[in-house]
Short mmCIF file of N, CA and C in Angstrom, two decimals:
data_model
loop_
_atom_site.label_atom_id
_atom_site.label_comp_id
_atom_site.label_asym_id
_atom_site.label_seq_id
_atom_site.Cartn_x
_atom_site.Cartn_y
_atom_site.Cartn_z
N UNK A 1 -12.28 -8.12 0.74
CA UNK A 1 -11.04 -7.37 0.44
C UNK A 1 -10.24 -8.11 -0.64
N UNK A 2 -9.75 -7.26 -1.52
CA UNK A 2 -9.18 -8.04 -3.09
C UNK A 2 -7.48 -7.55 -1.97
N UNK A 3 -6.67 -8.92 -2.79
CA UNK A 3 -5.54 -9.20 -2.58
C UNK A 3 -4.45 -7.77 -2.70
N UNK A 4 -4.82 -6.77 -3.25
CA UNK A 4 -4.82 -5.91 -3.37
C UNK A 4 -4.55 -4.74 -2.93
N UNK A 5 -6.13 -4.45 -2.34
CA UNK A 5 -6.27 -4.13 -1.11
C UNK A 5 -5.33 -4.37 0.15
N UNK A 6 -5.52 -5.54 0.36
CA UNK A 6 -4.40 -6.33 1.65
C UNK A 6 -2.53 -5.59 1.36
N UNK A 7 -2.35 -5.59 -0.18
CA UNK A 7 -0.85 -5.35 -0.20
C UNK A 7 -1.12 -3.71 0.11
N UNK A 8 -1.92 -2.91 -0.07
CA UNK A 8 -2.17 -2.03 0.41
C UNK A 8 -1.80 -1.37 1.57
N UNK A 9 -2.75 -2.34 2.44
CA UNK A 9 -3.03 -2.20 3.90
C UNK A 9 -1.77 -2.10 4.79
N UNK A 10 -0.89 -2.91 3.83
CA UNK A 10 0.36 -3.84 4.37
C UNK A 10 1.33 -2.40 4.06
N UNK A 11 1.03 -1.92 2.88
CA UNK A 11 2.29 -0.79 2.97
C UNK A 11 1.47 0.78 4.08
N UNK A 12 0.44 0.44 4.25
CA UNK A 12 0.45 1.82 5.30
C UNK A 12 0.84 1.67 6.96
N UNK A 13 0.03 -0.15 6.75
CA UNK A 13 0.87 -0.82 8.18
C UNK A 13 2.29 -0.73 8.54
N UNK A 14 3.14 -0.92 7.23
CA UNK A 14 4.43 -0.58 7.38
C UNK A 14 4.79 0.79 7.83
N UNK A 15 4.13 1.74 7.86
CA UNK A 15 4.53 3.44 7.85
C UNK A 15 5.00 3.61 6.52
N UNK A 16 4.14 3.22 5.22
CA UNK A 16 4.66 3.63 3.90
C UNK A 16 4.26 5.51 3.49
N UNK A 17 5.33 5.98 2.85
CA UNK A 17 4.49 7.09 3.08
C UNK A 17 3.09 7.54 1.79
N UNK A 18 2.90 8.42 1.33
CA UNK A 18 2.33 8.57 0.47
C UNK A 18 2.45 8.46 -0.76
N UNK A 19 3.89 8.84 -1.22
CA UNK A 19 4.49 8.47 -2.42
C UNK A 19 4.93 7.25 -2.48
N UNK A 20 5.18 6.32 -1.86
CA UNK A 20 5.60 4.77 -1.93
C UNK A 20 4.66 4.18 -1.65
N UNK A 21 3.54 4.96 -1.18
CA UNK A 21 2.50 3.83 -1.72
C UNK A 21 1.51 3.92 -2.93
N UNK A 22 1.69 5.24 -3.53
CA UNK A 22 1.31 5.84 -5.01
C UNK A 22 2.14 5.10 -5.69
N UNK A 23 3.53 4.67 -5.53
CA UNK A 23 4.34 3.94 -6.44
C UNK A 23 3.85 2.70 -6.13
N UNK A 24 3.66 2.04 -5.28
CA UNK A 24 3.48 0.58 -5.46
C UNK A 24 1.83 0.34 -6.13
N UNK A 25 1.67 1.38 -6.12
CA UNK A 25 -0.34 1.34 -6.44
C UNK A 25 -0.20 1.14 -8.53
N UNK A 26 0.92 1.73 -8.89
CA UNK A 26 1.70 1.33 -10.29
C UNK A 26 2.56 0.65 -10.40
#
């Protein structure tokens, strides 16, 4: 898993929704 990935993981773990995690993915 790229570091990446993990900040990823971390915003759906949070309850990020779909658009905040499309924004953090830019």
């Amino acid at each position: 898993m790229t570091p990446r990935e993990a900040e990823i993981l971390a915003h759906v773990a949070a309850g990020a929704t779909n658009d905040e995690i499309a924004t953090a993915l830019w």
